[in-house]
Coordinates of C-alpha atoms in Angstrom, one line a residue:
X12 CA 11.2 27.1 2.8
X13 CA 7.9 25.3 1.5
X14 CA 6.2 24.0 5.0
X15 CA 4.7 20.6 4.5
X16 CA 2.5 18.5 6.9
X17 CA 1.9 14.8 6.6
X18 CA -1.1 13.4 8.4
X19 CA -1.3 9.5 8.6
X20 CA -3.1 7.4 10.8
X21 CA 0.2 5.2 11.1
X22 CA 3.6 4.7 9.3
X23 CA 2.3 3.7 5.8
X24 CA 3.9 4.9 2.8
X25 CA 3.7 8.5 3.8
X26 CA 6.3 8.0 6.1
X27 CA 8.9 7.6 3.0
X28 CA 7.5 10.1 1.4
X29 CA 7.9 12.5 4.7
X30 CA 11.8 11.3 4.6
X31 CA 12.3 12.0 0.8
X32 CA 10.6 15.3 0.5
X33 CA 13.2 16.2 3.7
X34 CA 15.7 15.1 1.6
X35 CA 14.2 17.2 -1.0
X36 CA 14.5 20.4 1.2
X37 CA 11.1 20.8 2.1
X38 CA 10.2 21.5 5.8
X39 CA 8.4 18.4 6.7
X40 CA 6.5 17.4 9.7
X41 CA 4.7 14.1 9.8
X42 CA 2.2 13.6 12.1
X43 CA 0.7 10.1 13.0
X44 CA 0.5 7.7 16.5
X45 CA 4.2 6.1 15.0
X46 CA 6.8 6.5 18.0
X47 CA 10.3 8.4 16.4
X48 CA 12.1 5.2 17.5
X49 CA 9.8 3.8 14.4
X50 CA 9.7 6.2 12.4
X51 CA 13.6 6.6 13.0
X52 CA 14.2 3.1 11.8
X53 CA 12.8 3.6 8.9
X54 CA 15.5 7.2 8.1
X55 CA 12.9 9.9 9.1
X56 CA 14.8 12.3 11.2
X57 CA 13.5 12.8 14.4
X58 CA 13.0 16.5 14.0
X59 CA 10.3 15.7 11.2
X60 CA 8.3 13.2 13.9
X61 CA 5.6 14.4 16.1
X62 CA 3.9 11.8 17.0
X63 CA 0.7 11.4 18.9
X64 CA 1.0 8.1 20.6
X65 CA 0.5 9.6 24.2
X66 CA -2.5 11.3 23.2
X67 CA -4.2 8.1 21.4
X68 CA -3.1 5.0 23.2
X69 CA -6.0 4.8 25.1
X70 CA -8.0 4.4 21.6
X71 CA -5.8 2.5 20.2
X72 CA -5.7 0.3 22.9
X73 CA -9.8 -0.2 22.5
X74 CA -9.8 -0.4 18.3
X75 CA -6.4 -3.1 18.9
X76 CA -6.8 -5.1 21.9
X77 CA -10.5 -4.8 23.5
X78 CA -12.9 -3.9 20.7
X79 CA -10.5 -5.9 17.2
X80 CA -12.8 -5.2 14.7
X81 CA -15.3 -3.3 15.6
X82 CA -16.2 0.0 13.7
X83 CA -17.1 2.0 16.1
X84 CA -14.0 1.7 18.0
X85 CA -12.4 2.5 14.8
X86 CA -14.3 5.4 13.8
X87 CA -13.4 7.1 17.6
X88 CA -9.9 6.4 17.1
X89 CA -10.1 8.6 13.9
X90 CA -11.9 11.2 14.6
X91 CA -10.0 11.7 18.1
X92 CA -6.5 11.4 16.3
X93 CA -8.2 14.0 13.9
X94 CA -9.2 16.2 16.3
X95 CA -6.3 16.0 17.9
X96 CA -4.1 16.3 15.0
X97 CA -6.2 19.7 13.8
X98 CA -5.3 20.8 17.6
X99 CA -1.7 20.6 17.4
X100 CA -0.2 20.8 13.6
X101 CA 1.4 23.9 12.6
X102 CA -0.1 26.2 10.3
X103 CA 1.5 24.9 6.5
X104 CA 1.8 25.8 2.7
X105 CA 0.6 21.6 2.1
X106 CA -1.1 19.5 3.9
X107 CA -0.8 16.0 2.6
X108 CA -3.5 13.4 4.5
X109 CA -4.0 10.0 4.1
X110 CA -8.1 9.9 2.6
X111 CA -10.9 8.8 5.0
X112 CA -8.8 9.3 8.3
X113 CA -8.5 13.2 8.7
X114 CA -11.6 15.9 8.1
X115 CA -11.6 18.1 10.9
X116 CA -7.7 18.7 9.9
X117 CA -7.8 19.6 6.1
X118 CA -10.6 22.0 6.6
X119 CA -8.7 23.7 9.4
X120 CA -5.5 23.9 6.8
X121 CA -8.2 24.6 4.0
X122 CA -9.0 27.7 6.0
X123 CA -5.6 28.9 6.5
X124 CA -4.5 28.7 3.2
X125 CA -3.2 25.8 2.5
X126 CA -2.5 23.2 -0.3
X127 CA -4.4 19.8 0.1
X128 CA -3.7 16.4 -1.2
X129 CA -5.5 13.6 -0.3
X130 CA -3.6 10.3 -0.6
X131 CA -5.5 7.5 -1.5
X132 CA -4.0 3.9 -2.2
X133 CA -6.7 2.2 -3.3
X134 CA -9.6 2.9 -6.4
X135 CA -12.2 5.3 -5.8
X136 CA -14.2 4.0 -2.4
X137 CA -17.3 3.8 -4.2
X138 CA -15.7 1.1 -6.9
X139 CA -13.6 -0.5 -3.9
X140 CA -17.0 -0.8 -2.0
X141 CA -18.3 -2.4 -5.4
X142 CA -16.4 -4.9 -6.0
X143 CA -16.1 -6.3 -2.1
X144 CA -20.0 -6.2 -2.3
X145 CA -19.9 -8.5 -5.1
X146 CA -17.5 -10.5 -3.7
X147 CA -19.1 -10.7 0.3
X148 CA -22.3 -12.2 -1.6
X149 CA -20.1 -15.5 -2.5
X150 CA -18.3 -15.2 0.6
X151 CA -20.4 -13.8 3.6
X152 CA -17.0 -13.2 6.1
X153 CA -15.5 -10.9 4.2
X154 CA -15.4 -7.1 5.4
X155 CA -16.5 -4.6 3.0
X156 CA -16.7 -0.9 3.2
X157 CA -18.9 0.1 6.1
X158 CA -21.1 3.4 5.2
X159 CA -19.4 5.8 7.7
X160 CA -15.8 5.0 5.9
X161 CA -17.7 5.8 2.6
X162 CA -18.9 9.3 3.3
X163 CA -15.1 10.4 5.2
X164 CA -13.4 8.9 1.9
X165 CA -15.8 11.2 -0.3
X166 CA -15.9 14.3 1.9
X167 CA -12.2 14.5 1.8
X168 CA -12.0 14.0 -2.4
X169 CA -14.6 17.0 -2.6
X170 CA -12.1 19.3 -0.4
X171 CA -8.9 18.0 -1.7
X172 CA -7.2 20.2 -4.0
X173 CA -5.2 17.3 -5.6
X174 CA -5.9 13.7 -4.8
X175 CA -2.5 11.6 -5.1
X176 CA -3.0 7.9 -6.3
X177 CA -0.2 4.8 -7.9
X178 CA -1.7 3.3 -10.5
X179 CA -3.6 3.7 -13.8
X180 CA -6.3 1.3 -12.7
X181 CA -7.0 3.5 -9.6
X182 CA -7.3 6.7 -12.2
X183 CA -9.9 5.2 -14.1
X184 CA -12.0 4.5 -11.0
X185 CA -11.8 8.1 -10.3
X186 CA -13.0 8.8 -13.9
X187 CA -16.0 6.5 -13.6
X188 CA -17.2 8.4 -11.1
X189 CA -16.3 11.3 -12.8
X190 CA -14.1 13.1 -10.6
X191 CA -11.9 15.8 -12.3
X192 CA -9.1 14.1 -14.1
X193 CA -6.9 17.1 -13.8
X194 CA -7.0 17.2 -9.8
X195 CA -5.3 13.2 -9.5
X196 CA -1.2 13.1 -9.6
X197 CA -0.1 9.8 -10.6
X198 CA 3.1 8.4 -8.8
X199 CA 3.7 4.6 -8.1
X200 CA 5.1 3.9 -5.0
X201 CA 9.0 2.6 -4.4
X202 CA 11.3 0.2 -2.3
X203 CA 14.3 0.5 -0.6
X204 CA 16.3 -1.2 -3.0
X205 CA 19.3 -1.2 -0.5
X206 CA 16.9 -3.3 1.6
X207 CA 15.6 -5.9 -0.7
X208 CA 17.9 -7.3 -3.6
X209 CA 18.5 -10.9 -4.8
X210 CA 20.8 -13.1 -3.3
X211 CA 22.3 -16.4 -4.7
X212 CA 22.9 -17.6 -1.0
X213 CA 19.8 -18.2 -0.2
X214 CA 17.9 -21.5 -1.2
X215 CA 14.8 -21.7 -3.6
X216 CA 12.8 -24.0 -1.8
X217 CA 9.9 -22.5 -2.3
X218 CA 7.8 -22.2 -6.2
X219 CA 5.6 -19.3 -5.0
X220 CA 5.5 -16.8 -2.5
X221 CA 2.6 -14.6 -1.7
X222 CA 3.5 -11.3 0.8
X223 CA 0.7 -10.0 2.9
X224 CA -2.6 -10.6 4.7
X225 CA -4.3 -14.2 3.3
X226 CA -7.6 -12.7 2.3
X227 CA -10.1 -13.2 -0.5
X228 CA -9.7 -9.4 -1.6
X229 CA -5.8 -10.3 -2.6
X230 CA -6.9 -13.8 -4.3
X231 CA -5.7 -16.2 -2.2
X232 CA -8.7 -18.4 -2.7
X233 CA -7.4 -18.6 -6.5
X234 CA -3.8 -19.4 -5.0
X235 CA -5.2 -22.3 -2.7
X236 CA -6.6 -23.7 -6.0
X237 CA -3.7 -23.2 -8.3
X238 CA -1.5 -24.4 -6.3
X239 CA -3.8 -27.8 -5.5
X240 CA -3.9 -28.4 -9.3
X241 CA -0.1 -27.6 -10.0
X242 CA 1.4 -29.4 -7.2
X243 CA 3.8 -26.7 -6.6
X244 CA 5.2 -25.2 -2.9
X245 CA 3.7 -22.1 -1.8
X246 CA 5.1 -19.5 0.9
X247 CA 2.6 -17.4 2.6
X248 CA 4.5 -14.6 4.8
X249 CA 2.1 -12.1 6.5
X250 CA -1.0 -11.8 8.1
X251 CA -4.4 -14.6 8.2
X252 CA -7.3 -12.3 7.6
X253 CA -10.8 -14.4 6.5
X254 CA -9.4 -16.8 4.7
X255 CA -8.4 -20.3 6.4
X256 CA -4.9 -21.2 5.3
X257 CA -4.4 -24.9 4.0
X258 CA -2.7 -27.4 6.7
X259 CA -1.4 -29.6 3.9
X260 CA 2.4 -30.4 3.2
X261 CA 2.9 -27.6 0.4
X262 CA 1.8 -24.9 1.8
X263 CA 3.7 -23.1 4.6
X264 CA 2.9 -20.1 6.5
X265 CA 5.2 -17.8 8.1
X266 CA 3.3 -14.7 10.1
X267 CA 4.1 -11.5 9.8
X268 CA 7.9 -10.3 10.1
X269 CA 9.7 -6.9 10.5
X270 CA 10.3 -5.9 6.9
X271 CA 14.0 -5.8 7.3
X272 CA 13.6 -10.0 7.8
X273 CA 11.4 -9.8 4.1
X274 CA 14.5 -10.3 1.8
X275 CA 15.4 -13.4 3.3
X276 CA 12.0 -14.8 2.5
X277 CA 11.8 -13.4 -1.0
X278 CA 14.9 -14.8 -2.4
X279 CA 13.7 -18.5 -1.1
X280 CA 11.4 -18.8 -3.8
X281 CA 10.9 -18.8 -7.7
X282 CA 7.5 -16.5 -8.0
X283 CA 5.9 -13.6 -6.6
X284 CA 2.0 -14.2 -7.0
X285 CA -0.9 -11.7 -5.9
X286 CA -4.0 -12.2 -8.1
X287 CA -5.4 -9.5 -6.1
X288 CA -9.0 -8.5 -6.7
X289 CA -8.7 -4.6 -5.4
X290 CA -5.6 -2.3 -4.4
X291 CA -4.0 0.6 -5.5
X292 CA -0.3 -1.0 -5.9
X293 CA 0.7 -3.5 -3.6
X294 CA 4.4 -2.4 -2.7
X295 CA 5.6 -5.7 -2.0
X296 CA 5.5 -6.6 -5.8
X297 CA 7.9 -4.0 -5.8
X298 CA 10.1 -5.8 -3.4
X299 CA 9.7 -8.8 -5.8
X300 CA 10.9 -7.0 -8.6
X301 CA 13.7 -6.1 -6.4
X302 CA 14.8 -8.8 -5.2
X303 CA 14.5 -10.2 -9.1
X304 CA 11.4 -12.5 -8.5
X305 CA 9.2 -12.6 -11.8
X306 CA 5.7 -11.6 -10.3
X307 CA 2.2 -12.7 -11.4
X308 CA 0.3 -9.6 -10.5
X309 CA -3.8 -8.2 -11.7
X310 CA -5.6 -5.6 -13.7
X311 CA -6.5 -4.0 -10.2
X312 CA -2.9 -5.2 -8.5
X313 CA -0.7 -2.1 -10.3
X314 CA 1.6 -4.6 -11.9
X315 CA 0.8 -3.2 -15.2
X316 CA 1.9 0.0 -13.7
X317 CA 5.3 -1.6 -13.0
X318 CA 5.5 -3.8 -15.9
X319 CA 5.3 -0.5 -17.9
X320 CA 8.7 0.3 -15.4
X321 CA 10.7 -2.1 -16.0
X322 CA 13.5 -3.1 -19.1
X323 CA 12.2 -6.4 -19.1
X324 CA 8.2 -6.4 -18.7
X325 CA 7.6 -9.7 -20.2
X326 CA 8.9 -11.3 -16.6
X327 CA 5.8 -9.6 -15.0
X328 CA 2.5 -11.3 -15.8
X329 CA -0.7 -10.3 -15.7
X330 CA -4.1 -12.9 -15.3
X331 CA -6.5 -12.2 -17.6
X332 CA -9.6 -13.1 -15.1
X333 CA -10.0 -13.7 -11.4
X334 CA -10.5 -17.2 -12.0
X335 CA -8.3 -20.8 -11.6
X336 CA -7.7 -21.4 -15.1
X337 CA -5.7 -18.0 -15.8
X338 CA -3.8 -18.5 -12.6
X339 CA -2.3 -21.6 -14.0
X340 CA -1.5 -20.4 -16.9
X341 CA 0.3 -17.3 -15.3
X342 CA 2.1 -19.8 -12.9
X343 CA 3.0 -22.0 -15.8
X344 CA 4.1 -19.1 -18.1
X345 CA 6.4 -17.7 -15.1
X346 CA 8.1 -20.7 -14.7
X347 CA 8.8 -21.3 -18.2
X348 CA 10.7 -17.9 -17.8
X349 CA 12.1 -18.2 -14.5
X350 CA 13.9 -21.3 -16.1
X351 CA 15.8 -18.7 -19.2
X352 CA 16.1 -16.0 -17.0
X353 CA 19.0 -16.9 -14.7
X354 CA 21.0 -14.0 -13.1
X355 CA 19.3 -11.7 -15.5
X356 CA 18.2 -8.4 -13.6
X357 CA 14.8 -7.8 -15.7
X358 CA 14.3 -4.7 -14.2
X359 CA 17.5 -3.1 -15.4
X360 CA 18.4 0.5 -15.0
X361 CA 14.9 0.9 -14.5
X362 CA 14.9 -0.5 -11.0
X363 CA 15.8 3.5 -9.9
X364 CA 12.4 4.4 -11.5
X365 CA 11.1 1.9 -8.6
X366 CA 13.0 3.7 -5.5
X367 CA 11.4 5.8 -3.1
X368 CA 14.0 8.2 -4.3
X369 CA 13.1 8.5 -7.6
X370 CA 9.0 8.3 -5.9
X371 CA 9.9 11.5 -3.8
X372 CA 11.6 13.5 -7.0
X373 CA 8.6 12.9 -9.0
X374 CA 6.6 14.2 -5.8
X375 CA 8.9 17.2 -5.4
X376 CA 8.2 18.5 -9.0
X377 CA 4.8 17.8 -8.6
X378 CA 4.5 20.0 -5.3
X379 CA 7.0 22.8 -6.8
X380 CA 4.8 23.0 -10.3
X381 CA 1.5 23.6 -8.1
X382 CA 3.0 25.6 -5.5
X383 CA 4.3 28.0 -8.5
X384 CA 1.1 28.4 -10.0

């Protein structure tokens, strides 16, 4: 049986991928600071877990509680979670790491033999750092990529054998910088589809809803704006990040919430908007589709990765710039949809294209066609 190790620094999407590619009948171990109780929660069998909580907490007690936001207390979580990952892990046939957080790790697998992908959910670093320069000149409290985070991200591309991304957009980042096309697997990410669906119980008191931390990388200064000039109610469920949200009487925030609690928020409004200026592909658009939301996604969002998914693409909307003007219009044009559409699932048969099943199948093939070689 193929032997596969998963290295992340916490649940992310790795940790579906760990539970399909078990399902897939690989021999899986994931390794991150994620208790089994968490992981567990989430279907990955306990037997697939090590975690290394007991061995971090101290760090991550310094990078989350004492030292929030500081990059050094980041950087020494990492490399002591890589250390001691590289430590412990078993010897494998893959090693499969999220990019920028292990080193020490996929060397020592390197060395033994092993496969490696890199998983990167975002464009190439040197674009992402790029384009959150730009934008921390207009709008100095914005983080950008600090230089340490730069070189990891790059050091582990040059080792990887294969570097795993979701979207088209993040591809073409990679080829800008002209890293070999033939070492990046394509494979947009999924939803639990038994977890988020639509529901005609629930009230639509909301126009828009936006999922996820309120920052100026996801656009939400464009939101604040749109929704200003259009009048219309906005939903914000997640995270504030450096962006003040709007004390006025259309706008309501809601902080984060487990994701089981997500659904109910979803099917209380009409949109899903995320005019996001730089991600790979934001799974909660996902979720929107899922739940049967029309979304208003970016170029640099994956949404034109999904609309390409989906029976129905014309109920997924793209902007055409990162500015006011082209949000409205999206907004506008979604309504105008949203009011023909009624029960109409737009995603179809399609939607199993969008499941972390169908995600992990694609993976499978992938790691059997490589392995064979």
């Amino acid at each position: 049986m193929v032997k596969i190790n998963i290295l992340s620094p916490g649940r992310f999407h790795v940790c579906d991928l760990a539970r399909e590619l078990d399902h897939c009948g690989f021999d899986v171990k994931y390794y991150s600071f994620v208790l089994p109780k968490r992981t567990e929660k989430y279907g990955l069998s306990k037997r697939c877990c090590c975690s290394l909580f007991y061995w971090l907490f101290p760090f991550l007690y310094l990078e989350r509680c004492l030292f929030k936001k500081k990059i050094w207390a980041n950087i020494l979580r990492k490399n002591v979670q890589d250390f001691v990952t590289a430590l412990l892990m078993r010897r494998c046939d893959v090693l499969i790491a999220m990019s920028g957080g292990f080193l020490r790790s996929i060397n020592k697998a390197k060395s033994q033999g092993s496969l490696i992908i890199v998983e990167r959910g975002s464009k190439h670093i040197l674009e992402q750092k790029r384009i959150l320069d730009e934008l921390k000149m207009i709008h100095p409290q914005i983080n950008t990529v600090h230089d340490i985070n730069v070189r990891r991200e790059l050091e582990g591309y040059e080792i990887a054998d294969y570097v795993a991304i979701p979207s088209q957009h993040v591809r073409r980042s990679f080829a800008v910088h002209h890293y070999p096309m033939k070492k990046l697997f394509l494979n947009p990410y999924g939803v639990d589809v038994s977890m988020f669906h639509p529901s005609r119980e629930v009230e639509k008191k909301y126009d828009l809803i936006m999922v996820g931390g309120w920052s100026l990388q996801k656009g939400c200064d464009l939101i604040i704006d749109a929704v200003r000039i259009t009048g219309l109610c906005l939903l914000h469920v997640g995270a504030l990040v450096d962006l003040d949200f709007p004390n006025e009487e259309n706008f309501t925030h809601i902080n984060p919430v487990d994701q089981s609690e997500l659904v109910k928020y979803y099917n209380m409004a009409k949109i899903f908007i995320l005019p996001s200026r730089q991600e790979g592909l934001a799974m909660v658009q996902v979720q929107a589709i899922a739940c049967n939301l029309p979304i208003i996604g970016s170029p640099n969002s994956g949404a034109l990765d999904l609309k390409r998914m989906v029976e129905s693409p014309e109920y997924i909307i793209i902007i055409e710039d990162w500015n006011v003007s082209s949000v409205v219009s999206a907004i506008n044009h979604a309504l105008a949809l949203k009011t023909i559409q009624n029960e109409k699932q737009y995603a179809g048969n399609a939607i199993y294209n969008l499941t972390w099943e169908a995600y992990g199948k694609r993976y499978a093939e992938f790691l059997r066609s490589i392995i064979s070689e």
